[in-house]
CSV table of C-alpha atoms (C1' of nucleotides) in Angstrom, one decimal:
chain,number,residue,atom,x,y,z
A,1322,MET,CA,48.5,12.5,10.2
A,1323,ALA,CA,49.0,15.5,8.0
A,1324,ARG,CA,49.1,17.6,11.1
A,1325,ASP,CA,47.6,20.6,9.3
A,1326,LYS,CA,44.5,22.0,10.9
A,1327,GLU,CA,43.2,23.9,7.8
A,1328,GLU,CA,43.8,21.0,5.5
A,1329,THR,CA,42.1,18.6,7.9
A,1330,LYS,CA,39.1,20.9,8.1
A,1331,ALA,CA,39.0,21.1,4.3
A,1332,ARG,CA,39.2,17.3,4.0
A,1333,ILE,CA,36.2,17.0,6.4
A,1334,LEU,CA,34.2,19.6,4.4
A,1335,THR,CA,34.8,17.9,1.1
A,1336,ALA,CA,34.0,14.6,2.7
A,1337,VAL,CA,30.6,16.0,3.6
A,1338,GLY,CA,30.1,17.0,0.0
A,1339,ARG,CA,31.1,13.6,-1.4
A,1340,LEU,CA,29.1,11.7,1.1
A,1341,LEU,CA,26.0,13.9,0.5
A,1342,ALA,CA,26.2,13.5,-3.3
A,1343,GLU,CA,26.9,9.8,-3.2
A,1344,SER,CA,24.7,8.4,-0.4
A,1345,GLY,CA,22.4,11.2,0.5
A,1346,PHE,CA,21.9,12.7,3.9
A,1347,LYS,CA,20.7,9.5,5.5
A,1348,SER,CA,24.2,8.2,6.0
A,1349,LEU,CA,25.5,11.6,7.0
A,1350,GLY,CA,26.8,10.9,10.5
A,1351,VAL,CA,29.8,11.9,12.4
A,1352,ASN,CA,31.3,8.4,12.0
A,1353,ALA,CA,30.6,8.2,8.3
A,1354,ILE,CA,32.1,11.6,7.6
A,1355,ALA,CA,35.2,10.8,9.6
A,1356,ARG,CA,35.6,7.6,7.8
A,1357,GLU,CA,35.2,9.2,4.4
A,1358,ALA,CA,37.6,12.0,5.3
A,1359,GLY,CA,40.2,9.5,6.7
A,1360,VAL,CA,40.2,11.5,9.9
A,1361,ASP,CA,39.4,10.8,13.5
A,1362,LYS,CA,35.9,11.8,14.4
A,1363,VAL,CA,37.1,13.6,17.5
A,1364,LEU,CA,38.5,16.3,15.2
A,1365,ILE,CA,35.1,17.0,13.9
A,1366,TYR,CA,34.0,17.9,17.4
A,1367,ARG,CA,37.2,19.9,18.0
A,1368,TYR,CA,37.0,21.9,14.8
A,1369,PHE,CA,33.3,22.1,14.3
A,1370,GLU,CA,31.7,21.5,17.6
A,1371,GLY,CA,29.7,18.6,16.2
A,1372,LEU,CA,27.5,17.8,13.2
A,1373,PRO,CA,25.1,20.8,13.2
A,1374,ARG,CA,27.9,23.4,13.0
A,1375,LEU,CA,29.9,21.3,10.5
A,1376,LEU,CA,26.9,21.2,8.2
A,1377,GLN,CA,26.3,24.9,8.7
A,1378,CYS,CA,29.9,25.5,7.7
A,1379,PHE,CA,29.4,23.3,4.7
A,1380,ALA,CA,26.2,25.1,3.7
A,1381,GLN,CA,28.0,28.5,4.0
A,1382,GLU,CA,30.7,27.3,1.6
A,1383,GLY,CA,28.0,27.4,-1.0
A,1384,GLY,CA,28.5,26.2,-4.5
A,1385,TYR,CA,25.7,23.7,-4.5
A,1386,TRP,CA,23.4,26.2,-6.2
A,1387,PRO,CA,23.9,28.0,-9.5
A,1388,THR,CA,23.7,31.8,-9.9
A,1389,VAL,CA,21.2,33.2,-12.4
A,1390,ASP,CA,24.1,34.5,-14.5
A,1391,GLU,CA,25.6,31.1,-14.6
A,1392,LEU,CA,22.3,29.6,-15.5
A,1393,VAL,CA,21.6,32.0,-18.3
A,1394,GLY,CA,25.1,32.1,-19.8
A,1395,ASP,CA,25.9,34.6,-22.5
A,1396,GLU,CA,22.7,36.5,-23.0
A,1397,SER,CA,23.6,37.7,-26.5
A,1398,THR,CA,23.6,34.1,-27.8
A,1399,VAL,CA,20.2,33.3,-26.4
A,1400,ASN,CA,17.4,33.2,-28.9
A,1401,ALA,CA,14.6,34.7,-26.7
A,1402,GLU,CA,12.6,37.8,-27.0
A,1403,THR,CA,9.4,37.7,-25.1
A,1404,LEU,CA,8.9,37.0,-21.4
A,1405,ALA,CA,7.6,33.6,-22.3
A,1406,ASP,CA,10.7,32.9,-24.3
A,1407,TRP,CA,12.9,33.7,-21.4
A,1408,MET,CA,10.8,31.8,-18.9
A,1409,ALA,CA,11.0,28.7,-21.1
A,1410,TYR,CA,14.7,29.1,-21.6
A,1411,LEU,CA,15.4,29.6,-17.9
A,1412,LEU,CA,13.3,26.6,-17.0
A,1413,SER,CA,15.1,24.4,-19.4
A,1414,ARG,CA,18.5,25.6,-18.2
A,1415,PHE,CA,17.4,25.1,-14.7
A,1416,SER,CA,16.4,21.6,-15.4
A,1417,ALA,CA,19.6,20.7,-17.1
A,1418,ASN,CA,21.7,22.3,-14.4
A,1419,LEU,CA,19.9,20.6,-11.6
A,1420,GLN,CA,20.4,17.3,-13.3
A,1421,GLU,CA,24.1,17.6,-13.0
A,1422,ARG,CA,24.1,18.5,-9.4
A,1423,PRO,CA,23.5,15.4,-7.3
A,1424,MET,CA,24.5,17.3,-4.2
A,1425,THR,CA,21.8,19.9,-4.8
A,1426,GLN,CA,19.3,17.2,-5.5
A,1427,GLU,CA,20.1,15.6,-2.1
A,1428,ILE,CA,19.7,19.0,-0.4
A,1429,LEU,CA,16.3,19.4,-2.0
A,1430,ARG,CA,15.4,15.9,-0.8
A,1431,TRP,CA,16.6,16.8,2.6
A,1432,GLU,CA,14.6,20.0,2.7
A,1433,LEU,CA,11.6,17.9,1.9
A,1434,LEU,CA,11.6,15.8,5.0
A,1435,GLU,CA,13.5,17.4,7.7
A,1436,GLY,CA,12.6,20.8,9.1
A,1437,ASN,CA,15.6,21.7,11.2
A,1438,GLU,CA,17.5,25.0,11.4
A,1439,LEU,CA,20.0,23.9,8.7
A,1440,THR,CA,17.5,22.9,6.1
A,1441,ARG,CA,15.6,26.1,6.7
A,1442,GLU,CA,18.8,28.0,6.1
A,1443,LEU,CA,19.4,26.0,2.9
A,1444,ALA,CA,15.9,26.7,1.9
A,1445,ASN,CA,16.5,30.4,2.3
A,1446,VAL,CA,19.5,30.3,0.0
A,1447,ARG,CA,17.4,28.4,-2.6
A,1448,ASP,CA,14.5,30.8,-2.3
A,1449,LYS,CA,16.9,33.8,-2.8
A,1450,PHE,CA,18.0,32.1,-6.0
A,1451,ALA,CA,14.4,31.7,-7.1
A,1452,LEU,CA,13.6,35.4,-6.4
A,1453,ASP,CA,16.7,36.4,-8.4
A,1454,SER,CA,15.4,34.4,-11.3
A,1455,LEU,CA,12.0,36.2,-11.0
A,1456,ASN,CA,13.8,39.5,-10.9
A,1457,PHE,CA,15.8,38.6,-13.9
A,1458,LEU,CA,12.6,37.7,-15.8
A,1459,GLU,CA,10.9,40.9,-14.8
A,1460,ASP,CA,13.8,42.8,-16.3
A,1461,LYS,CA,13.3,40.9,-19.5
A,1462,GLY,CA,9.6,41.7,-19.9
A,1463,SER,CA,7.4,43.1,-17.2
A,1464,PHE,CA,4.9,40.7,-15.7
A,1465,PRO,CA,1.3,41.0,-17.2
A,1466,PRO,CA,-0.9,42.2,-14.3
A,1467,ASP,CA,-3.6,39.7,-15.0
A,1468,LYS,CA,-1.2,36.7,-14.6
A,1469,ASP,CA,0.4,35.6,-11.4
A,1470,ILE,CA,3.8,34.8,-12.9
A,1471,PRO,CA,5.4,33.9,-9.5
A,1472,ALA,CA,2.7,31.3,-8.8
A,1473,ILE,CA,2.9,29.9,-12.3
A,1474,SER,CA,6.6,29.7,-12.0
A,1475,ALA,CA,6.3,28.0,-8.6
A,1476,VAL,CA,4.1,25.3,-10.0
A,1477,LEU,CA,6.3,24.6,-13.0
A,1478,VAL,CA,9.6,24.7,-11.0
A,1479,ALA,CA,8.1,22.5,-8.4
A,1480,GLY,CA,7.0,20.1,-11.1
A,1481,VAL,CA,10.5,20.0,-12.6
A,1482,VAL,CA,12.1,19.5,-9.2
A,1483,TYR,CA,9.8,16.7,-8.3
A,1484,LEU,CA,10.2,14.8,-11.5
A,1485,MET,CA,13.9,15.2,-11.2
A,1486,LEU,CA,14.0,13.9,-7.6
A,1487,ARG,CA,11.8,11.0,-8.6
A,1488,THR,CA,13.9,9.7,-11.4
A,1489,LYS,CA,16.6,8.4,-9.1
A,1490,SER,CA,14.4,5.9,-7.3
A,1491,SER,CA,11.6,5.3,-9.8
A,1492,SER,CA,11.7,5.7,-13.5
A,1493,THR,CA,8.1,6.2,-14.4
A,1494,PHE,CA,5.5,8.8,-13.5
A,1495,MET,CA,2.0,8.9,-14.9
A,1496,GLY,CA,2.9,6.5,-17.5
A,1497,ILE,CA,5.8,8.5,-18.8
A,1498,ASP,CA,9.1,6.7,-18.9
A,1499,PHE,CA,12.0,8.8,-17.6
A,1500,SER,CA,14.7,6.3,-18.1
A,1501,SER,CA,15.1,7.4,-21.7
A,1502,PRO,CA,15.7,11.0,-22.9
A,1503,ALA,CA,12.4,10.7,-24.8
A,1504,GLY,CA,10.5,11.1,-21.5
A,1505,TRP,CA,12.3,14.2,-20.6
A,1506,GLN,CA,11.9,15.5,-24.1
A,1507,ARG,CA,8.1,15.2,-23.7
A,1508,ILE,CA,8.3,17.1,-20.4
A,1509,GLN,CA,10.4,19.8,-22.0
A,1510,VAL,CA,8.0,20.2,-24.9
A,1511,ALA,CA,5.1,20.3,-22.4
A,1512,LEU,CA,6.8,23.0,-20.3
A,1513,ASP,CA,7.5,25.1,-23.4
A,1514,SER,CA,3.9,24.9,-24.5
A,1515,ILE,CA,2.6,25.6,-21.1
A,1516,VAL,CA,4.8,28.7,-20.7
A,1517,GLN,CA,4.1,30.0,-24.2
A,1518,LEU,CA,0.3,29.5,-24.0
A,1519,THR,CA,0.0,30.7,-20.4
A,1520,VAL,CA,2.3,33.6,-20.1
A,1521,GLU,CA,2.0,35.1,-23.5
A,1522,ASN,CA,-0.5,37.9,-23.2
A,1523,ASN,CA,-2.9,36.4,-25.7
A,1524,ALA,CA,-5.9,37.5,-23.7
A,1525,LYS,CA,-5.2,41.1,-24.4
B,944,MET,CA,-1.6,-11.2,25.8
B,945,ALA,CA,-4.8,-11.3,23.8
B,946,ARG,CA,-3.7,-14.7,22.5
B,947,ASP,CA,-5.3,-14.0,19.1
B,948,LYS,CA,-3.1,-14.3,16.1
B,949,GLU,CA,-5.3,-12.4,13.7
B,950,GLU,CA,-6.0,-9.6,16.1
B,951,THR,CA,-2.3,-9.3,16.8
B,952,LYS,CA,-1.5,-9.1,13.2
B,953,ALA,CA,-4.1,-6.5,12.7
B,954,ARG,CA,-2.7,-4.5,15.6
B,955,ILE,CA,0.7,-4.6,14.1
B,956,LEU,CA,-0.6,-3.5,10.7
B,957,THR,CA,-2.6,-0.5,12.1
B,958,ALA,CA,0.4,0.4,14.2
B,959,VAL,CA,2.4,0.7,10.9
B,960,GLY,CA,-0.2,3.0,9.6
B,961,ARG,CA,-0.3,5.2,12.7
B,962,LEU,CA,3.4,5.4,12.9
B,963,LEU,CA,3.8,6.2,9.2
B,964,ALA,CA,1.2,9.0,9.3
B,965,GLU,CA,2.6,10.5,12.5
B,966,SER,CA,6.4,10.3,12.3
B,967,GLY,CA,7.1,9.2,8.8
B,968,PHE,CA,9.1,6.3,7.6
B,969,LYS,CA,12.3,7.4,9.3
B,970,SER,CA,11.2,5.9,12.6
B,971,LEU,CA,9.6,2.9,11.0
B,972,GLY,CA,11.6,0.2,12.6
B,973,VAL,CA,10.8,-3.2,14.1
B,974,ASN,CA,11.2,-1.9,17.6
B,975,ALA,CA,9.1,1.2,17.1
B,976,ILE,CA,6.3,-0.8,15.4
B,977,ALA,CA,6.2,-3.3,18.2
B,978,ARG,CA,6.2,-0.6,20.8
B,979,GLU,CA,3.4,1.3,19.0
B,980,ALA,CA,1.3,-1.9,18.7
B,981,GLY,CA,2.0,-3.0,22.3
B,982,VAL,CA,3.3,-6.3,21.0
B,983,ASP,CA,6.6,-8.1,21.3
B,984,LYS,CA,8.7,-7.6,18.3
B,985,VAL,CA,9.4,-11.3,17.9
B,986,LEU,CA,5.8,-11.7,16.7
B,987,ILE,CA,6.6,-9.4,13.8
B,988,TYR,CA,9.2,-11.8,12.7
B,989,ARG,CA,7.0,-14.8,13.3
B,990,TYR,CA,3.9,-13.5,11.5
B,991,PHE,CA,5.5,-11.3,8.8
B,992,GLU,CA,9.1,-12.7,8.5
B,993,GLY,CA,10.5,-9.3,9.2
B,994,LEU,CA,10.0,-5.7,8.2
B,995,PRO,CA,10.0,-5.9,4.4
B,996,ARG,CA,7.2,-8.5,4.3
B,997,LEU,CA,5.3,-6.6,6.9
B,998,LEU,CA,5.4,-3.4,4.9
B,999,GLN,CA,4.5,-5.4,1.8
B,1000,CYS,CA,1.4,-6.7,3.6
B,1001,PHE,CA,0.6,-3.1,4.7
B,1002,ALA,CA,0.9,-1.9,1.2
B,1003,GLN,CA,-1.4,-4.6,-0.1
B,1004,GLU,CA,-4.0,-3.6,2.4
B,1005,GLY,CA,-4.4,-0.4,0.4
B,1006,GLY,CA,-6.5,2.5,1.4
B,1007,TYR,CA,-3.7,5.0,1.3
B,1008,TRP,CA,-4.7,6.2,-2.1
B,1009,PRO,CA,-8.1,7.4,-3.4
B,1010,THR,CA,-10.0,6.0,-6.4
B,1011,VAL,CA,-10.9,8.2,-9.2
B,1012,ASP,CA,-14.6,7.9,-8.4
B,1013,GLU,CA,-13.9,8.9,-4.9
B,1014,LEU,CA,-12.0,11.9,-6.1
B,1015,VAL,CA,-14.6,13.0,-8.5
B,1016,GLY,CA,-17.6,12.4,-6.4
B,1017,ASP,CA,-21.1,12.8,-7.8
B,1018,GLU,CA,-20.5,13.8,-11.5
B,1019,SER,CA,-23.9,15.3,-12.0
B,1020,THR,CA,-23.1,18.0,-9.4
B,1021,VAL,CA,-19.8,19.0,-11.1
B,1022,ASN,CA,-19.9,22.1,-13.1
B,1023,ALA,CA,-17.5,21.1,-15.8
B,1024,GLU,CA,-17.9,20.7,-19.5
B,1025,THR,CA,-14.7,20.8,-21.5
B,1026,LEU,CA,-11.6,18.7,-21.0
B,1027,ALA,CA,-9.9,21.6,-19.5
B,1028,ASP,CA,-12.7,22.0,-17.0
B,1029,TRP,CA,-12.4,18.4,-15.9
B,1030,MET,CA,-8.6,18.6,-15.7
B,1031,ALA,CA,-8.8,21.6,-13.5
B,1032,TYR,CA,-11.5,20.1,-11.3
B,1033,LEU,CA,-9.6,16.8,-10.9
B,1034,LEU,CA,-6.4,18.6,-10.1
B,1035,SER,CA,-8.1,20.7,-7.4
B,1036,ARG,CA,-9.8,17.7,-5.9
B,1037,PHE,CA,-6.5,15.7,-6.0
B,1038,SER,CA,-4.8,18.5,-4.1
B,1039,ALA,CA,-7.5,18.7,-1.5
B,1040,ASN,CA,-7.6,15.0,-1.1
B,1041,LEU,CA,-3.8,14.6,-0.8
B,1042,GLN,CA,-3.8,17.3,1.9
B,1043,GLU,CA,-5.9,15.2,4.1
B,1044,ARG,CA,-3.9,12.0,3.7
B,1045,PRO,CA,-0.7,12.3,5.8
B,1046,MET,CA,0.0,8.7,5.3
B,1047,THR,CA,-0.1,9.1,1.5
B,1048,GLN,CA,2.2,12.1,1.8
B,1049,GLU,CA,4.7,10.1,3.8
B,1050,ILE,CA,4.5,7.3,1.2
B,1051,LEU,CA,5.3,9.9,-1.5
B,1052,ARG,CA,8.2,11.2,0.5
B,1053,TRP,CA,9.4,7.7,0.9
B,1054,GLU,CA,9.2,6.9,-2.8
B,1055,LEU,CA,11.3,9.9,-3.3
B,1056,LEU,CA,14.4,8.7,-1.5
B,1057,GLU,CA,14.3,5.0,-1.2
B,1058,GLY,CA,14.4,2.8,-4.3
B,1059,ASN,CA,13.7,-0.6,-2.8
B,1060,GLU,CA,11.2,-3.2,-3.9
B,1061,LEU,CA,8.5,-1.9,-1.7
B,1062,THR,CA,8.5,1.7,-2.8
B,1063,ARG,CA,8.6,0.5,-6.4
B,1064,GLU,CA,5.4,-1.5,-5.6
B,1065,LEU,CA,3.9,1.5,-4.0
B,1066,ALA,CA,4.9,3.6,-7.0
B,1067,ASN,CA,3.1,1.1,-9.3
B,1068,VAL,CA,-0.1,1.4,-7.3
B,1069,ARG,CA,0.2,5.2,-7.5
B,1070,ASP,CA,0.9,5.2,-11.2
B,1071,LYS,CA,-2.1,3.0,-11.8
B,1072,PHE,CA,-4.3,5.6,-10.1
B,1073,ALA,CA,-2.7,8.2,-12.3
B,1074,LEU,CA,-3.5,6.3,-15.5
B,1075,ASP,CA,-7.0,5.8,-14.3
B,1076,SER,CA,-7.3,9.5,-14.0
B,1077,LEU,CA,-6.0,10.0,-17.5
B,1078,ASN,CA,-8.5,7.5,-18.8
B,1079,PHE,CA,-11.3,9.2,-17.0
B,1080,LEU,CA,-10.2,12.5,-18.5
B,1081,GLU,CA,-10.0,11.0,-22.0
B,1082,ASP,CA,-13.6,9.8,-21.6
B,1083,LYS,CA,-14.7,13.3,-20.8
B,1084,GLY,CA,-13.2,14.8,-23.9
B,1085,SER,CA,-10.7,13.2,-26.2
B,1086,PHE,CA,-7.2,14.5,-26.0
B,1087,PRO,CA,-6.2,17.1,-28.7
B,1088,PRO,CA,-3.6,15.4,-30.9
B,1089,ASP,CA,-1.3,18.5,-30.9
B,1090,LYS,CA,-1.1,18.5,-27.1
B,1091,ASP,CA,0.7,15.9,-24.9
B,1092,ILE,CA,-1.9,15.8,-22.2
B,1093,PRO,CA,-0.2,13.1,-20.1
B,1094,ALA,CA,3.1,15.1,-20.1
B,1095,ILE,CA,1.3,18.3,-19.2
B,1096,SER,CA,-0.6,16.5,-16.4
B,1097,ALA,CA,2.6,15.0,-15.1
B,1098,VAL,CA,4.2,18.4,-14.8
B,1099,LEU,CA,1.2,19.9,-13.0
B,1100,VAL,CA,0.6,16.9,-10.7
B,1101,ALA,CA,4.3,16.8,-9.9
B,1102,GLY,CA,4.1,20.5,-9.0
B,1103,VAL,CA,1.2,20.0,-6.7
B,1104,VAL,CA,2.8,17.1,-5.0
B,1105,TYR,CA,6.0,18.8,-4.5
B,1106,LEU,CA,4.5,21.9,-3.1
B,1107,MET,CA,2.3,19.8,-0.8
B,1108,LEU,CA,5.3,17.8,0.5
B,1109,ARG,CA,7.3,21.0,1.1
B,1110,THR,CA,4.8,22.8,3.2
B,1111,LYS,CA,5.3,20.4,6.1
B,1112,SER,CA,8.9,21.4,6.7
B,1113,SER,CA,9.2,24.8,5.1
B,1114,SER,CA,6.4,27.3,4.4
B,1115,THR,CA,7.7,29.4,1.6
B,1116,PHE,CA,8.6,28.6,-2.0
B,1117,MET,CA,9.6,31.1,-4.6
B,1118,GLY,CA,8.5,33.9,-2.4
B,1119,ILE,CA,5.0,32.4,-2.0
B,1120,ASP,CA,3.9,31.9,1.6
B,1121,PHE,CA,2.1,28.6,2.0
B,1122,SER,CA,1.3,29.0,5.7
B,1123,SER,CA,-1.8,30.9,4.8
B,1124,PRO,CA,-4.6,29.7,2.6
B,1125,ALA,CA,-3.8,32.7,0.4
B,1126,GLY,CA,-0.7,31.1,-0.9
B,1127,TRP,CA,-2.6,27.9,-1.9
B,1128,GLN,CA,-5.3,30.1,-3.4
B,1129,ARG,CA,-2.7,31.6,-5.8
B,1130,ILE,CA,-1.5,28.2,-6.8
B,1131,GLN,CA,-5.0,27.1,-7.4
B,1132,VAL,CA,-5.7,30.1,-9.6
B,1133,ALA,CA,-2.4,29.5,-11.4
B,1134,LEU,CA,-3.3,25.9,-12.0
B,1135,ASP,CA,-6.7,26.8,-13.4
B,1136,SER,CA,-5.3,29.3,-15.8
B,1137,ILE,CA,-2.5,27.0,-16.9
B,1138,VAL,CA,-5.0,24.2,-17.6
B,1139,GLN,CA,-7.5,26.5,-19.4
B,1140,LEU,CA,-5.0,28.3,-21.5
B,1141,THR,CA,-2.9,25.2,-22.3
B,1142,VAL,CA,-5.4,22.4,-22.8
B,1143,GLU,CA,-8.2,24.3,-24.4
B,1144,ASN,CA,-7.7,23.8,-28.1
B,1145,ASN,CA,-7.5,27.5,-28.9
B,1146,ALA,CA,-4.9,26.8,-31.6
B,1147,LYS,CA,-7.5,25.2,-33.8
C,708,DG,C1',68.3,20.1,23.9
C,709,DA,C1',64.2,20.7,27.2
C,710,DT,C1',59.5,22.3,27.2
C,711,DC,C1',55.1,23.3,25.9
C,712,DT,C1',51.2,23.4,22.9
C,713,DA,C1',48.6,22.1,19.0
C,714,DA,C1',47.3,18.1,16.2
C,715,DG,C1',46.1,13.5,16.0
C,716,DT,C1',45.1,8.6,18.1
C,717,DC,C1',42.9,5.3,20.9
C,718,DA,C1',39.8,3.4,24.1
C,719,DC,C1',35.8,3.8,26.0
C,720,DC,C1',30.7,4.9,27.5
C,721,DA,C1',25.7,4.8,26.8
C,722,DC,C1',22.4,4.2,23.7
C,723,DT,C1',19.5,2.2,19.7
C,724,DC,C1',18.9,-1.0,16.4
C,725,DA,C1',17.7,-5.8,14.0
C,726,DG,C1',17.5,-10.3,14.9
C,727,DT,C1',17.5,-14.9,17.7
C,728,DG,C1',17.1,-18.6,21.2
C,729,DA,C1',15.1,-20.2,25.3
C,730,DC,C1',11.3,-20.2,28.1
C,731,DA,C1',6.3,-19.7,30.1
C,732,DC,C1',1.5,-20.1,29.5
C,733,DG,C1',-3.1,-21.9,27.9
C,734,DG,C1',-6.1,-24.3,25.3
C,735,DT,C1',-6.9,-28.8,22.9
C,736,DA,C1',-6.7,-33.5,21.6
C,737,DT,C1',-5.5,-38.0,23.2
D,541,DA,C1',-4.2,-36.1,33.6
D,542,DT,C1',-0.8,-35.4,30.1
D,543,DA,C1',1.4,-34.4,26.1
D,544,DC,C1',1.4,-31.1,22.5
D,545,DC,C1',1.4,-26.9,19.9
D,546,DG,C1',0.2,-22.2,19.1
D,547,DT,C1',0.8,-17.7,21.4
D,548,DG,C1',3.2,-14.6,23.9
D,549,DT,C1',7.4,-13.0,27.1
D,550,DC,C1',12.1,-12.3,28.2
D,551,DA,C1',17.0,-11.9,27.7
D,552,DC,C1',20.5,-11.7,25.0
D,553,DT,C1',24.0,-10.9,21.0
D,554,DG,C1',26.4,-8.1,17.7
D,555,DA,C1',26.7,-4.2,15.1
D,556,DG,C1',26.5,0.6,14.7
D,557,DT,C1',25.8,5.3,16.5
D,558,DG,C1',27.0,10.0,18.9
D,559,DG,C1',29.9,11.7,22.1
D,560,DT,C1',34.0,12.2,25.6
D,561,DG,C1',38.4,11.7,28.3
D,562,DA,C1',43.1,10.3,28.3
D,563,DC,C1',47.0,9.5,25.8
D,564,DT,C1',50.9,10.2,22.1
D,565,DT,C1',53.5,12.7,19.0
D,566,DA,C1',55.2,16.5,16.0
D,567,DG,C1',56.9,21.0,15.7
D,568,DA,C1',57.8,25.4,17.2
D,569,DT,C1',59.9,28.4,21.1
D,570,DC,C1',62.9,29.3,24.6
DNA sequence: GATCTAAGTCACCACTCAGTGACACGGTAT
DNA sequence: ATACCGTGTCACTGAGTGGTGACTTAGATC
């Protein structure tokens, strides 16, 4: 219709994003994408050689994951001194950021129950972000040798992610109601106290 | 073939379980269940009025979730005194138990990305188990008023669940390799230290 | 203006899925 | 024996999917 190959390719790619954010990866088929993009599906095969390559292109476009800098913001305005402070801050920012990225949430869901090439690639991108965060933290205050900071971070991040992914379908977990901000507030406080009490080298 | 209604119903129900544990809920359709059970699918409609009711029956059968007693085992042999000890013990047992319940894992995955009546019901069963665990813990040592034990538990349990669900499709998270027992060992240690340092009332 | 190619359209295939109606069989009560 | 009802079998529809070949059209080149 528009007779512009690049624009059509772009329309297809943005359609993937919209569809992913709105209805998740379950409905992410060739037909659905073509419909969403207002494009004939044969063009998907012509320009991307099918779904897998299309999704690969989409993944390489990036943008579904924040950078550490983006997460931290302006360091000079952050009220944090110790390693624990920074960890708590980063966790809280991570949580808030993830909440506003439905597409990223869907990708995380996807990783969780499909083990194909693409999700593995997406997982690599994510893990690189995680390692960046750890490096950032280690710059802020070197890790105490008697604590396994990466493992502790993994547990806490995993917890945040799981709670986040849950809230879409079910609003309560272990008696905590996540439909109101109060529930999340409790989690936030819990995370802060966990980090402070666990990471701070009070065993010294 | 067997001309026995109850047996046929039972075959269908066990087929649901097998299918769920083996291939997850993605392939959980009427046709697949009938094939797995070696039964004509029309009987599913006759005896269960379709998939939703069948799954509801399956859910009511139970057995996909442990009881607190089952998890704890013989209390007299448990080397735990403080509340923190019991929390750590319960977390570790929970993790081990969940690892050996593929069907339960699939249900957790399912809850995560489908918000229908059934998953909500399943979520209720799960949440009751969680509250039972909290009650058990409160019997062991009353919760310190300055700590939100449920929220802390929620974060840690959520973390364990997420890490568990991940390992099937991807084996690394935040640089930790979960394909070897060493990775899980690190998580276990991290959980223990988090619980001990966070829950123990060292602020008193 | 004719031609040629890239971009887009349409029609179709084979397959899977949920769901239904019609039929065959076998034991049971009359 | 026969009529009946519960159990199981078969064949089908209709919708939706991934994927492909044949066609049309717009726009640049000669």
